[in-house]
mmCIF file of C-alpha atoms and ligand atoms in Angstrom:
data_model
loop_
_atom_site.group_PDB
_atom_site.id
_atom_site.type_symbol
_atom_site.label_atom_id
_atom_site.label_comp_id
_atom_site.label_asym_id
_atom_site.label_seq_id
_atom_site.Cartn_x
_atom_site.Cartn_y
_atom_site.Cartn_z
ATOM 1 C CA ARG H 879 18.095 14.031 7.089
ATOM 2 C CA ALA H 880 15.967 15.875 4.552
ATOM 3 C CA LYS H 881 16.063 12.787 2.413
ATOM 4 C CA ALA H 882 14.839 10.566 5.208
ATOM 5 C CA LEU H 883 11.955 12.937 5.783
ATOM 6 C CA GLY H 884 11.321 13.236 2.074
ATOM 7 C CA ARG H 885 8.546 10.679 1.906
ATOM 8 C CA ASN H 886 6.588 12.474 4.581
ATOM 9 C CA ARG H 887 7.072 15.955 3.298
ATOM 10 C CA TYR H 888 3.518 16.468 2.193
ATOM 11 C CA CYS H 889 1.798 14.685 5.086
ATOM 12 C CA TYR H 890 0.029 17.614 6.663
ATOM 13 C CA PHE H 891 -3.369 16.000 6.514
ATOM 14 C CA SER H 892 -4.997 13.799 9.076
ATOM 15 C CA ASP H 893 -5.763 10.848 6.809
ATOM 16 C CA GLU H 894 -2.498 8.992 6.936
ATOM 17 C CA LEU H 895 -3.590 6.588 4.263
ATOM 18 C CA GLN H 896 -3.797 9.322 1.695
ATOM 19 C CA SER H 897 -0.985 8.868 -0.755
ATOM 20 C CA GLU H 898 1.677 11.447 -1.401
ATOM 21 C CA VAL H 899 0.331 11.894 -4.903
ATOM 22 C CA ASP H 900 -3.138 12.678 -3.520
ATOM 23 C CA GLN H 901 -1.653 15.129 -1.076
ATOM 24 C CA ARG H 902 0.294 16.900 -3.757
ATOM 25 C CA PHE H 903 -2.842 17.100 -5.805
ATOM 26 C CA LEU H 904 -4.753 18.490 -2.859
ATOM 27 C CA ILE H 905 -2.083 21.081 -2.084
ATOM 28 C CA GLU H 906 -1.969 22.099 -5.724
ATOM 29 C CA ARG H 907 -5.730 22.577 -5.709
ATOM 30 C CA LEU H 908 -5.627 24.591 -2.493
ATOM 31 C CA LEU H 909 -2.802 26.687 -3.840
ATOM 32 C CA LYS H 910 -4.541 27.388 -7.148
ATOM 33 C CA ARG H 911 -7.671 28.404 -5.336
ATOM 34 C CA ALA H 912 -5.825 30.611 -2.846
ATOM 35 C CA ILE H 913 -4.090 32.374 -5.723
ATOM 36 C CA GLU H 914 -7.362 32.836 -7.611
ATOM 37 C CA GLU H 915 -9.198 34.090 -4.570
ATOM 38 C CA GLN H 916 -6.183 36.021 -3.323
ATOM 39 C CA THR H 917 -6.350 34.404 0.082
ATOM 40 C CA LEU H 918 -2.680 33.558 0.468
ATOM 41 C CA GLU H 919 -1.486 35.128 3.685
ATOM 42 C CA VAL H 920 1.851 36.680 4.440
ATOM 43 C CA PHE H 921 3.085 36.446 8.015
ATOM 44 C CA PHE H 922 5.790 38.776 9.285
ATOM 45 C CA GLN H 923 8.702 37.857 11.493
ATOM 46 C CA PRO H 924 10.554 40.711 13.203
ATOM 47 C CA LYS H 925 14.293 41.240 12.774
ATOM 48 C CA HIS H 926 16.002 42.835 15.747
ATOM 49 C CA ASN H 927 19.172 44.637 16.633
ATOM 50 C CA LEU H 928 20.750 42.117 19.012
ATOM 51 C CA ILE H 929 22.313 44.772 21.218
ATOM 52 C CA THR H 930 19.441 47.221 21.664
ATOM 53 C CA GLY H 931 16.628 44.785 20.951
ATOM 54 C CA LYS H 932 15.122 47.355 18.578
ATOM 55 C CA LEU H 933 13.042 46.268 15.609
ATOM 56 C CA VAL H 934 15.126 46.690 12.447
ATOM 57 C CA GLY H 935 13.056 44.917 9.831
ATOM 58 C CA ALA H 936 10.592 42.164 9.055
ATOM 59 C CA GLU H 937 10.565 39.106 6.837
ATOM 60 C CA GLY H 938 7.420 38.244 4.913
ATOM 61 C CA LEU H 939 6.672 34.516 4.890
ATOM 62 C CA VAL H 940 3.816 33.093 2.854
ATOM 63 C CA ARG H 941 1.125 30.890 4.381
ATOM 64 C CA LEU H 942 -1.522 28.666 2.795
ATOM 65 C CA ARG H 943 -4.448 27.135 4.674
ATOM 66 C CA ASP H 944 -6.106 23.768 4.209
ATOM 67 C CA GLU H 945 -9.858 23.176 4.263
ATOM 68 C CA ASN H 946 -9.816 23.019 8.057
ATOM 69 C CA ASN H 947 -8.083 26.365 8.223
ATOM 70 C CA ARG H 948 -4.843 24.752 9.290
ATOM 71 C CA ILE H 949 -1.663 26.304 8.050
ATOM 72 C CA ILE H 950 0.377 24.436 5.464
ATOM 73 C CA PRO H 951 4.027 25.488 5.732
ATOM 74 C CA PRO H 952 5.773 26.879 2.642
ATOM 75 C CA ASP H 953 8.214 23.975 2.437
ATOM 76 C CA ALA H 954 5.197 21.846 1.512
ATOM 77 C CA PHE H 955 4.032 24.014 -1.365
ATOM 78 C CA ILE H 956 6.852 26.272 -2.615
ATOM 79 C CA PRO H 957 8.606 23.406 -4.467
ATOM 80 C CA LEU H 958 5.258 22.431 -5.939
ATOM 81 C CA ALA H 959 4.562 26.037 -6.885
ATOM 82 C CA GLU H 960 7.900 26.053 -8.701
ATOM 83 C CA GLU H 961 7.169 22.806 -10.529
ATOM 84 C CA THR H 962 3.752 23.969 -11.667
ATOM 85 C CA GLY H 963 4.683 27.536 -12.524
ATOM 86 C CA LEU H 964 2.280 28.859 -9.900
ATOM 87 C CA ILE H 965 5.295 30.464 -8.221
ATOM 88 C CA HIS H 966 4.991 33.495 -10.500
ATOM 89 C CA ALA H 967 1.475 34.367 -9.382
ATOM 90 C CA LEU H 968 2.317 33.444 -5.792
ATOM 91 C CA GLY H 969 5.432 35.591 -5.816
ATOM 92 C CA GLU H 970 3.509 38.494 -7.266
ATOM 93 C CA GLN H 971 0.863 38.349 -4.530
ATOM 94 C CA VAL H 972 3.444 38.014 -1.777
ATOM 95 C CA LEU H 973 5.390 40.939 -3.192
ATOM 96 C CA HIS H 974 2.290 43.110 -3.194
ATOM 97 C CA GLN H 975 1.431 42.190 0.382
ATOM 98 C CA CYS H 976 4.988 42.958 1.483
ATOM 99 C CA CYS H 977 5.001 46.331 -0.286
ATOM 100 C CA SER H 978 1.559 47.160 0.997
ATOM 101 C CA ALA H 979 2.590 46.455 4.598
ATOM 102 C CA ALA H 980 5.834 48.415 4.255
ATOM 103 C CA ARG H 981 3.965 51.381 2.768
ATOM 104 C CA ARG H 982 1.432 51.277 5.562
ATOM 105 C CA TRP H 983 4.106 51.272 8.246
ATOM 106 C CA LEU H 984 5.989 54.049 6.500
ATOM 107 C CA LEU H 985 2.865 56.219 6.302
ATOM 108 C CA GLN H 986 2.208 55.669 9.979
ATOM 109 C CA GLY H 987 5.623 56.986 10.867
ATOM 110 C CA THR H 988 7.057 53.619 11.907
ATOM 111 C CA PRO H 989 8.927 52.510 8.795
ATOM 112 C CA VAL H 990 10.061 48.890 8.690
ATOM 113 C CA LYS H 991 12.103 47.382 5.893
ATOM 114 C CA VAL H 992 10.350 44.262 4.605
ATOM 115 C CA GLY H 993 12.157 41.268 3.135
ATOM 116 C CA ALA H 994 10.343 39.181 0.535
ATOM 117 C CA ASN H 995 11.608 35.698 -0.306
ATOM 118 C CA ILE H 996 12.191 35.157 -3.999
ATOM 119 C CA ALA H 997 12.278 31.701 -5.588
ATOM 120 C CA ALA H 998 14.888 30.756 -8.171
ATOM 121 C CA LEU H 999 12.331 30.431 -10.902
ATOM 122 C CA GLN H 1000 11.064 33.959 -10.508
ATOM 123 C CA PHE H 1001 14.220 35.143 -12.249
ATOM 124 C CA SER H 1002 13.399 33.164 -15.335
ATOM 125 C CA ASN H 1003 10.584 35.612 -15.846
ATOM 126 C CA ASP H 1004 11.908 38.515 -17.949
ATOM 127 C CA GLN H 1005 9.348 40.632 -16.256
ATOM 128 C CA PHE H 1006 10.901 40.236 -12.819
ATOM 129 C CA TYR H 1007 12.627 43.591 -12.636
ATOM 130 C CA LEU H 1008 9.578 45.356 -14.057
ATOM 131 C CA ASN H 1009 7.291 43.538 -11.602
ATOM 132 C CA ILE H 1010 9.323 44.815 -8.690
ATOM 133 C CA LYS H 1011 9.361 48.336 -10.062
ATOM 134 C CA GLN H 1012 5.651 48.173 -10.707
ATOM 135 C CA ALA H 1013 4.899 46.936 -7.173
ATOM 136 C CA LEU H 1014 6.968 49.757 -5.678
ATOM 137 C CA HIS H 1015 5.145 52.236 -7.864
ATOM 138 C CA THR H 1016 1.687 50.828 -7.152
ATOM 139 C CA HIS H 1017 2.247 51.057 -3.430
ATOM 140 C CA GLN H 1018 4.211 54.294 -3.602
ATOM 141 C CA LEU H 1019 6.945 52.586 -1.643
ATOM 142 C CA PRO H 1020 10.490 53.994 -1.790
ATOM 143 C CA ALA H 1021 12.787 51.117 -2.787
ATOM 144 C CA GLN H 1022 14.861 51.419 0.373
ATOM 145 C CA TRP H 1023 12.046 49.732 2.326
ATOM 146 C CA LEU H 1024 12.099 46.592 0.229
ATOM 147 C CA GLU H 1025 14.597 43.777 0.547
ATOM 148 C CA LEU H 1026 14.702 40.657 -1.610
ATOM 149 C CA GLU H 1027 15.874 37.437 0.051
ATOM 150 C CA LEU H 1028 17.469 35.023 -2.391
ATOM 151 C CA THR H 1029 19.117 31.683 -1.885
ATOM 152 C CA GLU H 1030 22.220 30.567 -3.693
ATOM 153 C CA SER H 1031 20.167 28.224 -5.798
ATOM 154 C CA ALA H 1032 18.317 31.272 -7.082
ATOM 155 C CA LEU H 1033 21.601 32.924 -8.027
ATOM 156 C CA MET H 1034 22.962 29.846 -9.784
ATOM 157 C CA HIS H 1035 20.511 29.995 -12.653
ATOM 158 C CA ASN H 1036 21.570 32.236 -15.538
ATOM 159 C CA PHE H 1037 24.502 33.711 -13.667
ATOM 160 C CA ASP H 1038 24.983 36.756 -15.878
ATOM 161 C CA GLU H 1039 21.339 37.475 -16.429
ATOM 162 C CA THR H 1040 20.666 37.245 -12.698
ATOM 163 C CA ARG H 1041 23.495 39.594 -11.941
ATOM 164 C CA GLY H 1042 22.138 42.072 -14.452
ATOM 165 C CA ILE H 1043 18.680 41.997 -12.901
ATOM 166 C CA LEU H 1044 20.032 42.322 -9.363
ATOM 167 C CA GLN H 1045 22.274 45.189 -10.388
ATOM 168 C CA LYS H 1046 19.306 47.080 -11.798
ATOM 169 C CA LEU H 1047 17.325 46.453 -8.627
ATOM 170 C CA SER H 1048 20.270 47.497 -6.513
ATOM 171 C CA ASP H 1049 20.668 50.660 -8.583
ATOM 172 C CA ILE H 1050 17.115 51.741 -7.805
ATOM 173 C CA GLY H 1051 17.724 51.130 -4.092
ATOM 174 C CA VAL H 1052 16.259 47.688 -3.371
ATOM 175 C CA SER H 1053 18.346 45.677 -0.875
ATOM 176 C CA ILE H 1054 19.550 42.229 -1.856
ATOM 177 C CA SER H 1055 19.985 39.573 0.791
ATOM 178 C CA LEU H 1056 21.586 36.134 0.503
ATOM 179 C CA ASP H 1057 19.431 33.739 2.523
ATOM 180 C CA ASP H 1058 20.464 30.492 4.261
ATOM 181 C CA PHE H 1059 24.136 31.389 3.901
ATOM 182 C CA GLY H 1060 26.518 28.565 4.726
ATOM 183 C CA THR H 1061 24.319 25.805 3.321
ATOM 184 C CA GLY H 1062 24.174 24.820 -0.301
ATOM 185 C CA TYR H 1063 27.189 25.686 -2.364
ATOM 186 C CA SER H 1064 28.389 28.746 -0.490
ATOM 187 C CA SER H 1065 30.664 29.674 -3.283
ATOM 188 C CA LEU H 1066 32.497 32.748 -2.121
ATOM 189 C CA SER H 1067 32.682 34.006 -5.667
ATOM 190 C CA TYR H 1068 28.977 34.833 -5.369
ATOM 191 C CA LEU H 1069 29.829 37.392 -2.751
ATOM 192 C CA ARG H 1070 32.004 39.196 -5.221
ATOM 193 C CA PHE H 1071 29.925 38.664 -8.323
ATOM 194 C CA PHE H 1072 26.500 39.763 -7.102
ATOM 195 C CA PRO H 1073 25.555 43.164 -5.672
ATOM 196 C CA LEU H 1074 24.630 41.921 -2.196
ATOM 197 C CA ASP H 1075 23.776 43.961 0.876
ATOM 198 C CA VAL H 1076 22.977 41.325 3.489
ATOM 199 C CA LEU H 1077 24.085 37.822 4.474
ATOM 200 C CA LYS H 1078 21.690 35.700 6.493
ATOM 201 C CA VAL H 1079 23.450 32.963 8.424
ATOM 202 C CA ASP H 1080 21.468 29.762 8.097
ATOM 203 C CA ARG H 1081 19.689 28.729 11.246
ATOM 204 C CA SER H 1082 21.302 25.276 11.290
ATOM 205 C CA PHE H 1083 24.525 26.945 12.509
ATOM 206 C CA ILE H 1084 22.734 28.961 15.176
ATOM 207 C CA LYS H 1085 20.938 25.839 16.319
ATOM 208 C CA ASP H 1086 24.210 23.946 16.844
ATOM 209 C CA MET H 1087 26.616 26.711 17.825
ATOM 210 C CA LEU H 1088 26.401 26.169 21.585
ATOM 211 C CA ASP H 1089 27.117 22.434 21.410
ATOM 212 C CA ASP H 1090 29.311 22.236 18.377
ATOM 213 C CA PRO H 1091 32.474 24.373 18.384
ATOM 214 C CA GLN H 1092 32.784 23.977 14.629
ATOM 215 C CA ALA H 1093 29.325 25.436 14.076
ATOM 216 C CA LYS H 1094 30.289 28.343 16.294
ATOM 217 C CA ASN H 1095 33.569 28.807 14.431
ATOM 218 C CA ILE H 1096 31.704 28.923 11.159
ATOM 219 C CA VAL H 1097 29.325 31.546 12.514
ATOM 220 C CA ASN H 1098 32.331 33.515 13.700
ATOM 221 C CA ALA H 1099 33.980 33.222 10.297
ATOM 222 C CA ILE H 1100 30.809 34.334 8.502
ATOM 223 C CA ILE H 1101 30.542 37.334 10.818
ATOM 224 C CA HIS H 1102 34.094 38.367 9.946
ATOM 225 C CA LEU H 1103 33.517 37.694 6.289
ATOM 226 C CA ALA H 1104 30.432 39.907 6.265
ATOM 227 C CA HIS H 1105 32.274 42.568 8.175
ATOM 228 C CA SER H 1106 35.245 42.728 5.854
ATOM 229 C CA LEU H 1107 33.028 42.729 2.769
ATOM 230 C CA ASN H 1108 30.907 45.482 4.264
ATOM 231 C CA LEU H 1109 27.795 43.337 4.240
ATOM 232 C CA GLN H 1110 25.083 43.486 6.846
ATOM 233 C CA LEU H 1111 24.694 40.236 8.769
ATOM 234 C CA VAL H 1112 21.508 38.679 10.072
ATOM 235 C CA ALA H 1113 21.436 35.515 12.185
ATOM 236 C CA GLU H 1114 18.407 33.319 11.538
ATOM 237 C CA GLY H 1115 16.644 31.034 13.990
ATOM 238 C CA ILE H 1116 17.695 32.496 17.339
ATOM 239 C CA GLU H 1117 15.637 30.479 19.803
ATOM 240 C CA THR H 1118 17.333 30.972 23.149
ATOM 241 C CA LYS H 1119 18.874 33.667 25.278
ATOM 242 C CA ALA H 1120 22.126 31.703 25.317
ATOM 243 C CA GLN H 1121 22.291 31.728 21.522
ATOM 244 C CA LEU H 1122 21.558 35.440 21.510
ATOM 245 C CA GLU H 1123 24.350 36.118 23.988
ATOM 246 C CA SER H 1124 26.809 33.977 22.120
ATOM 247 C CA LEU H 1125 25.997 35.830 18.878
ATOM 248 C CA ARG H 1126 26.356 39.175 20.618
ATOM 249 C CA ASN H 1127 29.759 38.160 21.939
ATOM 250 C CA LEU H 1128 30.853 37.247 18.439
ATOM 251 C CA GLY H 1129 29.830 40.711 17.267
ATOM 252 C CA CYS H 1130 26.701 39.787 15.348
ATOM 253 C CA GLN H 1131 24.435 42.821 15.136
ATOM 254 C CA GLU H 1132 21.087 41.606 13.874
ATOM 255 C CA GLY H 1133 18.915 38.549 13.994
ATOM 256 C CA GLN H 1134 15.528 36.954 14.044
ATOM 257 C CA GLY H 1135 14.052 33.845 15.597
ATOM 258 C CA TYR H 1136 11.503 32.400 17.976
ATOM 259 C CA PHE H 1137 13.382 33.959 20.899
ATOM 260 C CA TYR H 1138 11.969 37.269 19.706
ATOM 261 C CA SER H 1139 8.892 36.092 17.883
ATOM 262 C CA LYS H 1140 7.488 33.555 15.478
ATOM 263 C CA PRO H 1141 6.209 34.904 12.175
ATOM 264 C CA LEU H 1142 2.929 36.682 12.939
ATOM 265 C CA PRO H 1143 -0.186 37.543 10.943
ATOM 266 C CA LEU H 1144 -0.105 41.186 9.828
ATOM 267 C CA GLN H 1145 -2.487 42.417 12.487
ATOM 268 C CA GLU H 1146 -0.687 40.652 15.316
ATOM 269 C CA PHE H 1147 2.623 41.991 14.083
ATOM 270 C CA GLU H 1148 1.213 45.490 14.082
ATOM 271 C CA ALA H 1149 -0.401 45.082 17.464
ATOM 272 C CA ARG H 1150 2.871 43.969 18.938
ATOM 273 C CA TYR H 1151 5.380 46.190 17.196
ATOM 274 C CA LEU H 1152 3.682 49.277 15.854
ATOM 275 C CA LEU H 1153 1.586 51.956 17.438
ATOM 276 C CA ILE H 1154 -0.906 52.142 14.630
ATOM 277 C CA GLN H 1155 -4.557 51.635 13.800
ATOM 278 C CA PRO H 1156 -5.675 48.109 12.967
ATOM 279 C CA VAL H 1157 -5.997 47.261 9.262
ATOM 280 C CA PRO H 1158 -9.596 47.617 8.093
ATOM 281 C CA ASP H 1159 -11.049 44.252 7.158
ATOM 282 C CA THR H 1160 -11.231 44.753 3.399
ATOM 283 C CA LYS H 1161 -13.142 41.520 2.883
ATOM 284 C CA ALA H 1162 -16.050 42.993 4.815
ATOM 285 C CA LEU H 1163 -16.218 46.082 2.597
HETATM 286 P P1 C2E D 1883 13.648 31.244 5.026
HETATM 287 O O1 C2E D 1883 13.475 32.360 4.075
HETATM 288 O O2 C2E D 1883 15.026 30.878 5.402
HETATM 289 O O3 C2E D 1883 12.756 31.633 6.276
HETATM 290 C C1 C2E D 1883 13.078 31.302 7.597
HETATM 291 C C2 C2E D 1883 12.267 30.139 8.086
HETATM 292 O O4 C2E D 1883 12.687 29.807 9.405
HETATM 293 C C3 C2E D 1883 10.775 30.432 8.192
HETATM 294 O O5 C2E D 1883 10.084 29.203 7.955
HETATM 295 C C4 C2E D 1883 10.637 30.827 9.667
HETATM 296 O O6 C2E D 1883 9.331 30.641 10.165
HETATM 297 C C5 C2E D 1883 11.601 29.875 10.291
HETATM 298 N N1 C2E D 1883 12.110 30.348 11.566
HETATM 299 C C6 C2E D 1883 12.301 31.619 11.970
HETATM 300 N N2 C2E D 1883 12.816 31.670 13.205
HETATM 301 C C7 C2E D 1883 12.941 30.400 13.616
HETATM 302 C C8 C2E D 1883 13.429 29.782 14.824
HETATM 303 O O7 C2E D 1883 13.829 30.441 15.776
HETATM 304 N N3 C2E D 1883 13.421 28.438 14.873
HETATM 305 C C9 C2E D 1883 12.968 27.680 13.833
HETATM 306 N N4 C2E D 1883 12.987 26.351 13.969
HETATM 307 N N5 C2E D 1883 12.511 28.210 12.672
HETATM 308 C C10 C2E D 1883 12.500 29.552 12.576
HETATM 309 P P2 C2E D 1883 8.843 29.114 7.001
HETATM 310 O O8 C2E D 1883 7.980 30.306 7.137
HETATM 311 O O9 C2E D 1883 8.249 27.764 7.177
HETATM 312 O O10 C2E D 1883 9.515 29.215 5.564
HETATM 313 C C11 C2E D 1883 10.380 28.218 5.103
HETATM 314 C C12 C2E D 1883 11.030 28.615 3.808
HETATM 315 O O11 C2E D 1883 10.036 28.723 2.768
HETATM 316 C C13 C2E D 1883 11.682 29.995 3.859
HETATM 317 O O12 C2E D 1883 12.960 29.905 4.440
HETATM 318 C C14 C2E D 1883 11.729 30.344 2.397
HETATM 319 O O13 C2E D 1883 12.820 29.727 1.767
HETATM 320 C C15 C2E D 1883 10.452 29.719 1.874
HETATM 321 N N6 C2E D 1883 9.413 30.758 1.766
HETATM 322 C C16 C2E D 1883 8.613 31.278 2.722
HETATM 323 N N7 C2E D 1883 7.810 32.239 2.231
HETATM 324 C C17 C2E D 1883 8.133 32.338 0.909
HETATM 325 C C18 C2E D 1883 7.653 33.162 -0.170
HETATM 326 O O14 C2E D 1883 6.787 34.029 -0.026
HETATM 327 N N8 C2E D 1883 8.218 32.949 -1.398
HETATM 328 C C19 C2E D 1883 9.204 32.028 -1.597
HETATM 329 N N9 C2E D 1883 9.707 31.889 -2.831
HETATM 330 N N10 C2E D 1883 9.677 31.252 -0.617
HETATM 331 C C20 C2E D 1883 9.149 31.406 0.625
HETATM 332 MG MG1 MG D 1884 14.155 34.263 3.987
HETATM 333 MG MG1 MG D 1885 16.744 31.500 5.676
HETATM 334 MG MG1 MG D 1886 15.219 28.604 4.086
#
């Protein structure tokens, strides 16, 4: 399916005649400028306890805007950011926004653990561990309020080196989460080899679990797997009440998805979930 859509991946612009190459070029230009001007936005999607409905965390998801202020989704520019090396600067800015938000919520007495997505390539930077430490220090954020969401493809590069970096991060108290679990290679040896805290069940299984018994069985198996390995489990992409109930019945404790909320701009997230003062508009200062 992804392959079939491949040709249209970058078609977020109205002029349909514009070639893919032009669109890539345009996105690259927008991305470079957003990084320079520090206008990348991070939206936050709430994670909930599925039983009590309580907020248990948030995931930071980066957003880029085109010239008409329309949002370009990360799938359209993260791969490009990786190819061009811009991912390092992007990742750095996202990390700072995530830490800044978490610090703010902590100070206000409504702490929320924030998950930042980390691209495979970010590990190839020797500085990665130091960058994380520095961001925590800059924002005076205790490490327990930061989670790093990695995919298996991120773990596959430099196996031993990656484990070393994750172990150091884990030792200082940062949580490590394996994103999109069940897709990709899903080598179970990863679960043993890396110091993981959380498994996130890929939303493709949640999407199909009510119609496809096999999808549901896989979700069930992942829940048991997480349980027996003492890993926290988060279901991604919960869109309906029926999915929520099915997950609850299987014993899944936490999740996120449009049923609860789409990813929201910082201020909307705060308005909806936290009883705190609005962020001052720093651009106006
Ligand atoms: P992900 O980390 O697996 O994030 C979950 C994606 O699922 C997000 O898409 C989110 O908006 C979407 N989602 C959440 N709930 C639902 C739902 O109920 N239904 C549906 N259909 N979708 C839902 P988004 O924001 O477009 O991000 C896509 C991917 O881009 C992310 O997948 C992540 O791999 C990557 N990404 C996003 N932000 C960053 C970032 O700051 N850095 C890096 N390296 N990658 C990022
Ligand atoms: Mg994620
Ligand atoms: Mg995911
Ligand atoms: Mg994903």
